[in-house]
Coordinates of C-alpha atoms in Angstrom, one line a residue:
M1 CA 0.2 -0.1 0.1
L2 CA 2.8 2.4 0.9
H3 CA 4.2 2.1 -2.6
Y4 CA 1.6 3.8 -4.1
E5 CA 0.1 6.1 -1.0
L6 CA 0.4 7.2 2.8
T7 CA -2.6 6.5 4.9
T8 CA -3.1 6.5 8.7
A9 CA -6.5 5.0 8.1
E10 CA -7.0 1.3 9.9
L11 CA -7.0 -1.5 7.4
T12 CA -8.1 -4.8 7.4
S13 CA -7.1 -7.1 4.7
N14 CA -10.5 -6.8 2.5
K15 CA -10.0 -2.7 3.2
T16 CA -6.3 -3.3 1.7
I17 CA -6.5 -5.4 -1.6
E18 CA -10.1 -2.2 -2.1
R19 CA -7.6 0.4 -2.0
L20 CA -4.5 -0.9 -4.1
Q21 CA -7.4 -2.5 -6.5
T22 CA -7.8 1.8 -7.3
H23 CA -3.9 1.6 -8.2
C24 CA -3.2 -1.7 -9.8
H25 CA -6.5 -3.0 -11.2
K26 CA -6.0 -6.2 -11.5
Y27 CA -4.6 -6.8 -8.1
D28 CA -5.9 -9.6 -6.2
K29 CA -4.5 -12.0 -3.3
N30 CA -2.5 -14.1 -5.8
Y31 CA -1.3 -11.4 -8.2
D32 CA 2.2 -11.0 -8.0
I33 CA 2.2 -7.2 -7.8
Y34 CA 6.4 -7.2 -7.4
D35 CA 7.2 -5.7 -11.0
D36 CA 4.3 -3.0 -10.5
I37 CA 5.9 -2.0 -7.5
K38 CA 9.7 -2.1 -7.3
S39 CA 10.1 1.0 -9.1
N40 CA 8.5 2.7 -6.0
A41 CA 10.7 1.5 -3.0
S42 CA 11.5 4.6 -2.3
K43 CA 8.3 6.0 -2.0
A44 CA 6.6 3.3 0.2
I45 CA 10.3 4.0 2.3
E46 CA 9.3 7.5 2.8
N47 CA 5.9 6.7 3.5
A48 CA 6.8 4.4 5.7
K49 CA 8.7 6.3 7.9
K50 CA 6.4 9.2 8.0
L51 CA 3.4 6.9 9.2
E52 CA 6.0 5.7 11.9
K53 CA 6.6 8.6 13.0
Y54 CA 2.7 9.8 13.0
Q55 CA 1.8 6.7 15.4
I56 CA 4.4 8.0 17.3
E57 CA 3.4 11.6 17.7
N58 CA -0.5 10.2 18.9
G59 CA 1.3 8.0 21.2
K60 CA 0.7 4.6 19.6
K61 CA 2.4 1.6 20.5
L62 CA 4.4 0.3 17.9
Q63 CA 4.0 -3.6 16.9
S64 CA 0.8 -3.3 18.1
I65 CA -2.9 -3.3 17.0
E66 CA -3.4 -0.1 18.1
A67 CA -0.6 1.4 15.6
N68 CA -2.7 -0.2 12.8
P69 CA -1.4 0.3 9.9
Y70 CA 1.9 0.1 10.3
T71 CA 5.3 -1.4 9.6
E72 CA 9.3 -1.6 9.6
M73 CA 9.6 -3.4 6.5
Y74 CA 11.4 -0.4 5.4
K75 CA 14.4 -1.2 7.4
L76 CA 14.6 -4.8 5.9
V77 CA 14.8 -3.2 2.3
E78 CA 16.9 -0.3 3.1
E79 CA 19.8 -3.3 4.8
L80 CA 19.4 -5.1 1.5
M81 CA 20.1 -1.9 -0.9
K82 CA 23.5 -1.2 1.0

């Protein structure tokens, strides 16, 4: 999701799929989206950092259900990109 947009709205699996389909019309759970998102890795990292900051500033406990949405995947990707 963060490859396409920054959102602070709480997301369920179904809501995430619906929103992804607005950006990638052919997306479903079994769709290999990698080719569609790989060029947006920098945007996803930037959005993930903004989202993390937003959750912290709003007193949310990271890595818990109260910080929905939240991801630390950007940390792994940054390491792999080094």
